[in-house]
Amino acid sequence: MTSSDVARHTVLQSLGGLKSCPSPQPGKEDKVDDSLRCLSINGRVGFENLPDQLVNRSIQQGFCFNILCVGETGIGKSTLIDTLFNTNFNDLESSHFHPNVRLKAQTYELQESSVRLKLTIVNTVGFGDQINKEESYQPIVDYIDAQFEAYLQEELKIKRSLFNYHDSRIHACLYFISPTGHSLKTLDLLTMKSLDSKVNIIPVIAKADTISKTELQKFKLKLMSELVSNGVQIYQFPTDDESISKINSSMNGQLPFAVVGSMEEVKLGNKMVKARQYPWGIVQVENETHCDFVKLREMLICTNMEDLREQTHTRHYELYRRCKLEEMGFKDVGPENKPVSLQEAYEIKRHEFYGERQRKEEEMKQMFVQRVKEKESILKEAERELQAKFEHLKRLHQEERMKLEEKRRYLEEEINAFAKKKAASELLQNQPLNASGPSVKKDKDRKNSSFM
């Protein structure tokens, strides 16, 4: 099959195929739309070339495909991507010493024959490295929602440019499972359960050469049983297209794929093959008896790439878009179950928003008035308390002042009485001294004359 045939098949698959008018079968009554008239043409018209026109336009525009790789550090995500697209992406080694999970996106331009592919690989750096792994999946969910939101905002613009818009929505999530041979980790279940409604999950068992074939088959059955019992919805390859329904049905029974990745070439006989060489032998990457790498590449890239893109847009993005618009208040039908246009929905939401704003403003005014009244009553009560305290202190001050005045008068009276007593005592002391002075002098004169 040439590249143009592949592109043609891809476009036809994206259109759902060109279906002719249903022809009535004997014994069956077909439900025919009354508004649809099936007419036969008598000659060539030319609209049979429409698929070729779409193929040519698609080849000119090119395609985009975005892959999200989720798995623990060292599980082989980068190696498998290199092997899938048969090239070395030369991704720089990222640091794993960050406290949270980081998502690293790299976009590459690939070309095979005349078909151009813009490939974006998003790697989860540090997933599972944290001691507390409860929120390891939240950055992944936020990243996927951010890409949906960016596309939705572009759609809602007045002047849109979706033709040239780089679609960064995740089309496929390769979830790498450690080949423990026992069961899924709690982190794996929580992560896949959080992502199954947002992205097409394709579980793969990494480094499948570390587990025997018997244990691998048991491990696959156990994994699928755990996914079903926990309600995790993984991507199922479509079976509605008759050309690929048989192989897709068979591959759905092979999930999860047990893969081995390697870009090293080993000489085997007269040819070089991609393989991993061990002391006990060689594991060939593209040998279906050794691993499921060829099945994964066939299902992911060759057969169902367009269906993955379509499922992302029609299922996951539409779910996000519907929930987002419903949160914003937009509805398809009005109160009487009548269709509502976008303008009518906008006007209804505008009136609701205006009424809600008026109601909140009134509530805020009433609350403000109530708080002002409460504050005024508190201030008045505090003012009364301060006034009462001031009056009490004033009375105490007056009483203390009266007491001090009384003590001052009493002290002045005592001082006056003391002064009077002091003056009287000084007077009494001066009088005897003056009276006894001459008699003492006469006695001295007598004594002196007697001695002579």
Coordinates of C-alpha atoms in Angstrom, one line a residue:
M1 CA 0.0 0.0 0.0
T2 CA 1.5 3.3 -1.1
S3 CA 1.5 6.5 1.0
S4 CA -1.3 8.0 -1.1
D5 CA -3.5 5.0 -0.5
V6 CA -2.8 5.2 3.2
A7 CA -3.7 8.9 3.2
R8 CA -6.8 8.2 1.2
H9 CA -7.9 5.5 3.7
T10 CA -7.2 7.8 6.6
V11 CA -9.4 10.6 5.2
L12 CA -12.2 8.2 4.3
Q13 CA -12.0 6.8 7.8
S14 CA -12.2 10.3 9.3
L15 CA -15.3 11.0 7.2
G16 CA -16.8 7.7 8.3
G17 CA -16.7 6.4 4.7
L18 CA -18.9 7.5 1.8
K19 CA -22.2 5.7 2.2
S20 CA -24.6 5.2 -0.6
C21 CA -28.4 5.4 -0.3
P22 CA -29.8 2.3 1.5
S23 CA -31.2 -0.2 -0.9
P24 CA -34.3 -2.0 0.4
Q25 CA -33.7 -5.6 1.2
P26 CA -36.4 -8.2 0.8
G27 CA -38.1 -9.1 4.0
K28 CA -36.9 -6.0 5.8
E29 CA -38.5 -2.6 6.2
D30 CA -35.9 0.2 6.3
K31 CA -36.6 3.4 8.1
V32 CA -36.2 6.1 5.4
D33 CA -36.1 9.8 6.2
D34 CA -38.9 11.5 4.4
S35 CA -36.7 14.6 3.7
L36 CA -34.1 12.5 2.0
R37 CA -34.6 11.6 -1.7
C38 CA -32.3 9.0 -3.2
L39 CA -32.0 9.5 -7.0
S40 CA -30.0 7.6 -9.6
I41 CA -27.8 9.4 -12.1
N42 CA -27.6 8.5 -15.7
G43 CA -24.0 9.5 -16.3
R44 CA -20.8 10.6 -14.6
V45 CA -21.1 13.8 -12.6
G46 CA -17.7 14.0 -10.9
F47 CA -18.3 14.2 -7.1
E48 CA -16.7 10.7 -6.9
N49 CA -13.4 12.7 -7.0
L50 CA -14.3 14.4 -3.7
P51 CA -12.2 11.9 -1.6
D52 CA -9.2 12.5 -3.8
Q53 CA -9.6 16.3 -3.3
L54 CA -9.7 15.7 0.5
V55 CA -6.7 13.5 0.3
N56 CA -4.7 16.1 -1.7
R57 CA -5.7 18.9 0.7
S58 CA -4.9 16.9 3.8
I59 CA -1.5 16.0 2.3
Q60 CA -0.8 19.7 1.7
Q61 CA -1.9 20.7 5.2
G62 CA -0.2 17.9 7.0
F63 CA -1.3 16.1 10.1
C64 CA -0.7 16.5 13.8
F65 CA -0.5 13.8 16.5
N66 CA 0.1 14.3 20.2
I67 CA 1.2 11.5 22.5
L68 CA 1.3 11.6 26.3
C69 CA 3.7 9.1 27.9
V70 CA 2.9 8.4 31.5
G71 CA 5.2 6.1 33.6
E72 CA 7.7 6.0 36.3
T73 CA 11.3 7.1 35.9
G74 CA 13.5 4.7 34.0
I75 CA 10.7 2.6 32.6
G76 CA 11.7 3.2 29.0
K77 CA 9.3 5.8 27.7
S78 CA 11.8 7.7 25.6
T79 CA 13.4 4.6 24.2
L80 CA 10.0 3.2 23.1
I81 CA 9.0 6.5 21.4
D82 CA 12.3 6.5 19.5
T83 CA 11.7 2.9 18.4
L84 CA 8.1 3.6 17.3
F85 CA 9.0 6.4 15.0
N86 CA 12.4 4.9 14.0
T87 CA 14.4 8.0 14.9
N88 CA 16.4 9.5 17.7
F89 CA 14.6 12.5 19.1
N90 CA 17.7 13.4 21.2
D91 CA 15.7 14.4 24.2
L92 CA 17.9 16.0 26.9
E93 CA 17.9 14.2 30.2
S94 CA 15.6 15.9 32.7
S95 CA 16.2 16.5 36.4
H96 CA 14.2 14.3 38.7
F97 CA 14.8 16.3 41.9
H98 CA 11.7 18.5 41.7
P99 CA 9.1 18.2 44.4
N100 CA 6.2 17.8 41.9
V101 CA 5.5 16.1 38.5
R102 CA 6.4 18.3 35.5
L103 CA 5.2 17.8 32.0
K104 CA 7.7 18.4 29.2
A105 CA 6.3 18.8 25.7
Q106 CA 8.5 18.6 22.5
T107 CA 7.2 19.0 19.0
Y108 CA 8.9 17.5 15.9
E109 CA 8.3 17.7 12.2
L110 CA 8.4 14.2 10.6
Q111 CA 7.9 13.3 6.9
E112 CA 7.3 9.9 5.4
S113 CA 7.1 9.9 1.6
S114 CA 4.8 12.9 0.9
V115 CA 3.0 12.9 4.2
R116 CA 4.1 15.4 6.9
L117 CA 3.4 14.8 10.5
K118 CA 3.8 17.3 13.4
L119 CA 4.4 15.1 16.3
T120 CA 4.2 16.3 19.9
I121 CA 5.6 14.1 22.7
V122 CA 4.6 15.0 26.2
N123 CA 6.7 13.3 28.9
T124 CA 5.9 13.1 32.6
V125 CA 9.1 14.0 34.4
G126 CA 9.3 12.8 38.0
F127 CA 6.1 10.7 37.9
G128 CA 6.2 8.3 40.8
D129 CA 9.4 9.8 42.3
Q130 CA 7.7 11.6 45.2
I131 CA 7.3 10.0 48.6
N132 CA 3.7 11.2 48.8
K133 CA 2.2 10.0 45.5
E134 CA -1.4 11.0 46.2
E135 CA -1.3 14.0 43.8
S136 CA 1.2 12.7 41.2
Y137 CA -1.6 12.5 38.6
Q138 CA -3.1 16.0 39.2
P139 CA -0.5 17.9 37.1
I140 CA -1.3 15.5 34.2
V141 CA -5.0 16.1 34.5
D142 CA -4.4 19.9 34.7
Y143 CA -2.2 19.8 31.5
I144 CA -4.9 17.9 29.5
D145 CA -7.6 20.3 30.7
A146 CA -5.4 23.3 29.8
Q147 CA -5.0 22.0 26.2
F148 CA -8.8 21.6 26.0
E149 CA -9.3 25.1 27.4
A150 CA -6.9 26.6 24.9
Y151 CA -8.8 25.0 22.0
L152 CA -12.1 26.1 23.4
Q153 CA -11.0 29.7 23.8
E154 CA -9.8 29.6 20.1
E155 CA -13.2 28.3 19.1
L156 CA -15.1 31.0 21.0
K157 CA -13.1 33.9 19.5
I158 CA -14.8 36.2 17.1
K159 CA -11.9 36.0 14.7
R160 CA -10.8 32.4 14.7
S161 CA -7.9 30.8 13.0
L162 CA -8.5 27.1 13.6
F163 CA -7.0 26.4 10.2
N164 CA -3.6 27.4 11.3
Y165 CA -4.1 26.6 15.0
H166 CA -1.6 24.1 16.4
D167 CA -3.8 21.6 18.1
S168 CA -2.1 20.5 21.3
R169 CA -4.8 18.3 22.6
I170 CA -3.6 14.8 23.6
H171 CA -4.7 12.2 21.2
A172 CA -3.2 9.1 22.8
C173 CA -1.8 8.3 26.2
L174 CA 0.7 5.5 26.4
Y175 CA 0.5 4.3 30.0
F176 CA 3.6 2.3 31.0
I177 CA 3.1 -0.4 33.5
S178 CA 5.9 -2.0 35.4
P179 CA 6.4 -5.7 34.6
T180 CA 5.9 -6.8 38.2
G181 CA 3.8 -9.8 37.3
H182 CA 1.5 -9.2 40.3
S183 CA -1.0 -6.4 40.0
L184 CA -1.4 -2.8 39.3
K185 CA -0.1 -0.2 41.7
T186 CA -2.6 2.1 43.5
L187 CA -0.9 5.0 41.7
D188 CA -1.6 3.4 38.3
L189 CA -5.3 2.8 39.1
L190 CA -5.8 6.3 40.4
T191 CA -4.1 7.9 37.5
M192 CA -5.9 5.9 34.8
K193 CA -9.2 6.4 36.6
S194 CA -8.6 10.2 36.5
L195 CA -7.6 10.2 32.9
D196 CA -10.0 7.8 31.2
S197 CA -12.7 10.4 30.5
K198 CA -10.1 12.9 29.2
V199 CA -7.8 11.0 26.9
N200 CA -7.5 7.7 25.0
I201 CA -5.5 5.4 27.3
I202 CA -3.5 2.6 25.7
P203 CA -1.8 0.5 28.5
V204 CA 1.5 -1.1 27.7
I205 CA 3.7 -3.4 29.8
A206 CA 7.2 -1.9 29.5
K207 CA 10.4 -4.0 29.5
A208 CA 8.4 -7.2 28.8
D209 CA 11.6 -9.1 28.3
T210 CA 12.1 -9.2 32.0
I211 CA 9.1 -11.6 32.5
S212 CA 8.4 -15.0 31.1
K213 CA 5.7 -15.7 28.6
T214 CA 3.6 -17.8 30.9
E215 CA 3.8 -15.1 33.6
L216 CA 3.2 -12.4 31.0
Q217 CA -0.1 -13.9 29.9
K218 CA -1.3 -14.3 33.5
F219 CA -0.2 -10.7 34.1
K220 CA -2.2 -9.4 31.1
L221 CA -5.4 -11.2 32.3
K222 CA -5.0 -9.9 35.8
L223 CA -4.4 -6.3 34.6
M224 CA -7.5 -6.3 32.4
S225 CA -9.5 -7.8 35.2
E226 CA -8.4 -5.1 37.6
L227 CA -9.1 -2.4 35.1
V228 CA -12.7 -3.7 34.5
S229 CA -13.4 -4.2 38.2
N230 CA -12.2 -0.6 39.0
G231 CA -14.2 0.9 36.2
V232 CA -11.2 2.2 34.2
Q233 CA -12.2 2.8 30.5
I234 CA -9.2 2.2 28.2
Y235 CA -9.2 2.9 24.5
Q236 CA -10.8 0.1 22.4
F237 CA -9.8 -0.1 18.7
P238 CA -12.8 0.6 16.5
T239 CA -14.6 -2.3 14.9
D240 CA -17.3 -0.5 12.9
D241 CA -15.1 -0.3 9.7
E242 CA -15.3 -3.5 7.8
S243 CA -11.8 -3.2 6.4
I244 CA -10.1 -3.1 9.9
S245 CA -12.8 -4.6 12.2
K246 CA -11.2 -8.1 12.1
I247 CA -7.7 -7.0 13.0
N248 CA -8.9 -4.5 15.6
S249 CA -11.2 -7.0 17.3
S250 CA -8.2 -9.3 17.5
M251 CA -5.9 -6.6 18.9
N252 CA -8.5 -5.6 21.5
G253 CA -8.0 -9.1 22.9
Q254 CA -4.2 -8.6 23.1
L255 CA -4.4 -5.5 25.4
P256 CA -2.3 -4.5 27.2
F257 CA 0.6 -4.7 24.8
A258 CA 3.8 -6.1 26.2
V259 CA 6.6 -4.1 24.5
V260 CA 10.3 -3.9 24.3
G261 CA 12.1 -0.8 22.9
S262 CA 15.6 -0.5 21.5
M263 CA 17.4 1.5 18.8
E264 CA 20.5 -0.7 18.9
E265 CA 21.0 -2.9 15.9
V266 CA 22.3 -6.4 16.3
K267 CA 23.5 -8.6 13.4
L268 CA 21.4 -11.7 13.2
G269 CA 22.3 -14.0 10.4
N270 CA 22.7 -11.8 7.3
K271 CA 20.7 -8.8 8.4
M272 CA 20.7 -6.2 11.1
V273 CA 17.7 -6.1 13.4
K274 CA 16.7 -3.9 16.3
A275 CA 17.2 -5.9 19.4
R276 CA 18.4 -6.1 22.9
Q277 CA 21.3 -8.4 23.4
Y278 CA 21.8 -10.4 26.6
P279 CA 24.3 -13.0 27.7
W280 CA 21.6 -15.6 27.3
G281 CA 20.3 -14.5 23.9
I282 CA 18.8 -11.8 21.8
V283 CA 15.3 -10.2 22.1
Q284 CA 14.2 -8.9 18.7
V285 CA 12.0 -5.8 19.0
E286 CA 10.2 -6.4 15.7
N287 CA 9.7 -10.1 16.2
E288 CA 6.0 -10.7 17.3
T289 CA 7.0 -13.9 19.0
H290 CA 9.3 -11.9 21.3
C291 CA 7.0 -8.9 22.1
D292 CA 4.0 -6.9 21.0
F293 CA 5.9 -3.9 19.6
V294 CA 4.9 -4.5 16.0
K295 CA 1.2 -4.8 17.1
L296 CA 1.4 -1.5 19.1
R297 CA 3.0 0.3 16.1
E298 CA 0.5 -1.1 13.7
M299 CA -2.5 -0.2 15.9
L300 CA -1.2 3.2 17.0
I301 CA 0.3 4.6 13.9
C302 CA -0.7 2.7 10.8
T303 CA -4.4 1.7 11.5
N304 CA -6.0 3.9 14.1
M305 CA -4.2 7.2 14.3
E306 CA -7.1 9.1 12.7
D307 CA -9.6 7.4 15.0
L308 CA -7.6 8.5 18.0
R309 CA -7.7 12.0 16.7
E310 CA -11.4 11.8 16.0
Q311 CA -12.2 10.2 19.4
T312 CA -10.2 13.0 21.1
H313 CA -12.3 15.7 19.3
T314 CA -15.8 14.0 19.3
R315 CA -15.7 12.4 22.7
H316 CA -13.2 13.8 25.2
Y317 CA -13.1 17.4 24.0
E318 CA -16.9 17.5 23.5
L319 CA -17.4 16.2 27.0
Y320 CA -15.1 19.0 28.4
R321 CA -16.7 21.6 26.2
R322 CA -20.2 20.6 27.2
C323 CA -19.4 20.6 30.9
K324 CA -17.6 23.9 30.6
L325 CA -20.4 25.6 28.8
E326 CA -23.0 24.2 31.2
E327 CA -20.9 25.7 34.0
M328 CA -21.1 29.0 32.3
G329 CA -24.9 28.7 32.1
F330 CA -25.4 27.9 28.4
K331 CA -28.1 25.4 27.6
D332 CA -29.6 24.0 24.4
V333 CA -33.2 24.2 25.5
G334 CA -35.1 26.8 27.5
P335 CA -37.5 26.4 30.4
E336 CA -40.2 25.1 28.1
N337 CA -37.9 22.6 26.4
K338 CA -37.7 24.8 23.3
P339 CA -34.4 25.2 21.4
V340 CA -32.5 28.2 22.5
S341 CA -30.0 30.0 20.3
L342 CA -26.6 31.1 21.5
Q343 CA -27.8 34.7 21.5
E344 CA -30.8 33.9 23.6
A345 CA -28.8 31.8 26.0
Y346 CA -26.4 34.7 26.3
E347 CA -29.2 37.1 27.0
I348 CA -30.8 34.8 29.5
K349 CA -27.4 34.3 31.3
R350 CA -26.8 38.1 31.1
H351 CA -30.2 38.8 32.8
E352 CA -29.5 36.1 35.4
F353 CA -26.1 37.5 36.0
Y354 CA -27.5 41.1 36.2
G355 CA -30.2 39.9 38.7
E356 CA -27.7 38.0 40.7
R357 CA -25.5 41.0 40.8
Q358 CA -28.3 43.2 41.9
R359 CA -29.3 40.8 44.6
K360 CA -25.7 40.5 45.8
E361 CA -25.4 44.3 45.8
E362 CA -28.6 44.6 47.8
E363 CA -27.4 42.0 50.2
M364 CA -24.1 43.8 50.6
K365 CA -25.8 47.1 51.2
Q366 CA -28.0 45.5 53.9
M367 CA -25.1 43.8 55.4
F368 CA -23.1 47.1 55.3
V369 CA -26.0 49.0 57.0
Q370 CA -26.4 46.2 59.5
R371 CA -22.7 46.3 60.3
V372 CA -22.7 50.1 60.5
K373 CA -25.6 49.9 63.0
E374 CA -23.8 47.2 65.0
K375 CA -20.6 49.3 65.0
E376 CA -22.6 52.4 66.0
S377 CA -24.2 50.6 68.9
I378 CA -20.8 49.2 70.0
L379 CA -19.3 52.7 69.8
K380 CA -22.2 54.2 71.7
E381 CA -22.0 51.6 74.4
A382 CA -18.3 52.2 74.6
E383 CA -18.9 55.9 74.8
R384 CA -21.4 55.4 77.6
E385 CA -18.9 53.2 79.5
L386 CA -16.2 55.8 79.0
Q387 CA -18.5 58.6 80.2
A388 CA -19.5 56.6 83.3
K389 CA -15.9 55.9 84.0
F390 CA -15.1 59.5 83.5
E391 CA -17.8 60.6 86.0
H392 CA -16.6 58.0 88.5
L393 CA -13.0 59.2 88.2
K394 CA -14.2 62.8 88.4
R395 CA -16.1 62.0 91.7
L396 CA -13.0 60.2 93.0
H397 CA -10.9 63.2 92.1
Q398 CA -13.2 65.6 93.9
E399 CA -13.3 63.5 97.0
E400 CA -9.6 63.2 97.0
R401 CA -9.3 66.9 96.5
M402 CA -11.6 67.6 99.4
K403 CA -9.6 65.3 101.6
L404 CA -6.4 67.0 100.6
E405 CA -8.0 70.4 101.4
E406 CA -9.1 69.2 104.7
K407 CA -5.6 67.8 105.5
R408 CA -4.0 71.1 104.3
R409 CA -6.3 73.1 106.7
Y410 CA -5.6 70.8 109.5
L411 CA -1.8 71.0 108.8
E412 CA -1.9 74.8 108.6
E413 CA -3.7 74.9 112.0
E414 CA -1.1 72.7 113.5
I415 CA 1.6 74.8 112.0
N416 CA 0.0 78.0 113.5
A417 CA -0.4 76.3 116.9
F418 CA 3.2 75.1 116.8
A419 CA 4.4 78.6 115.9
K420 CA 2.5 80.1 118.8
K421 CA 3.9 77.5 121.2
K422 CA 7.4 78.2 119.9
A423 CA 7.0 81.9 120.3
A424 CA 5.7 81.5 123.9
S425 CA 8.5 79.1 124.8
E426 CA 11.1 81.5 123.5
L427 CA 9.5 84.3 125.4
L428 CA 9.6 82.3 128.7
Q429 CA 13.2 81.3 128.1
N430 CA 14.3 84.9 127.7
Q431 CA 12.6 86.3 130.9
P432 CA 14.5 84.3 133.6
L433 CA 17.8 85.1 132.0
N434 CA 17.2 88.9 132.2
A435 CA 16.0 88.8 135.9
S436 CA 19.0 86.8 137.3
G437 CA 21.8 88.8 135.6
P438 CA 22.5 91.6 138.4
S439 CA 22.3 89.2 141.4
V440 CA 24.9 87.0 139.9
K441 CA 27.2 89.9 139.4
K442 CA 26.8 91.1 143.1
D443 CA 27.7 87.6 144.3
K444 CA 30.8 87.6 142.3
D445 CA 31.9 91.0 143.7
R446 CA 31.4 89.8 147.3
K447 CA 33.5 86.7 146.7
N448 CA 36.3 88.8 145.2
S449 CA 36.3 91.3 148.2
S450 CA 36.4 88.5 150.8
F451 CA 39.5 87.0 149.2
M452 CA 41.2 90.3 149.3

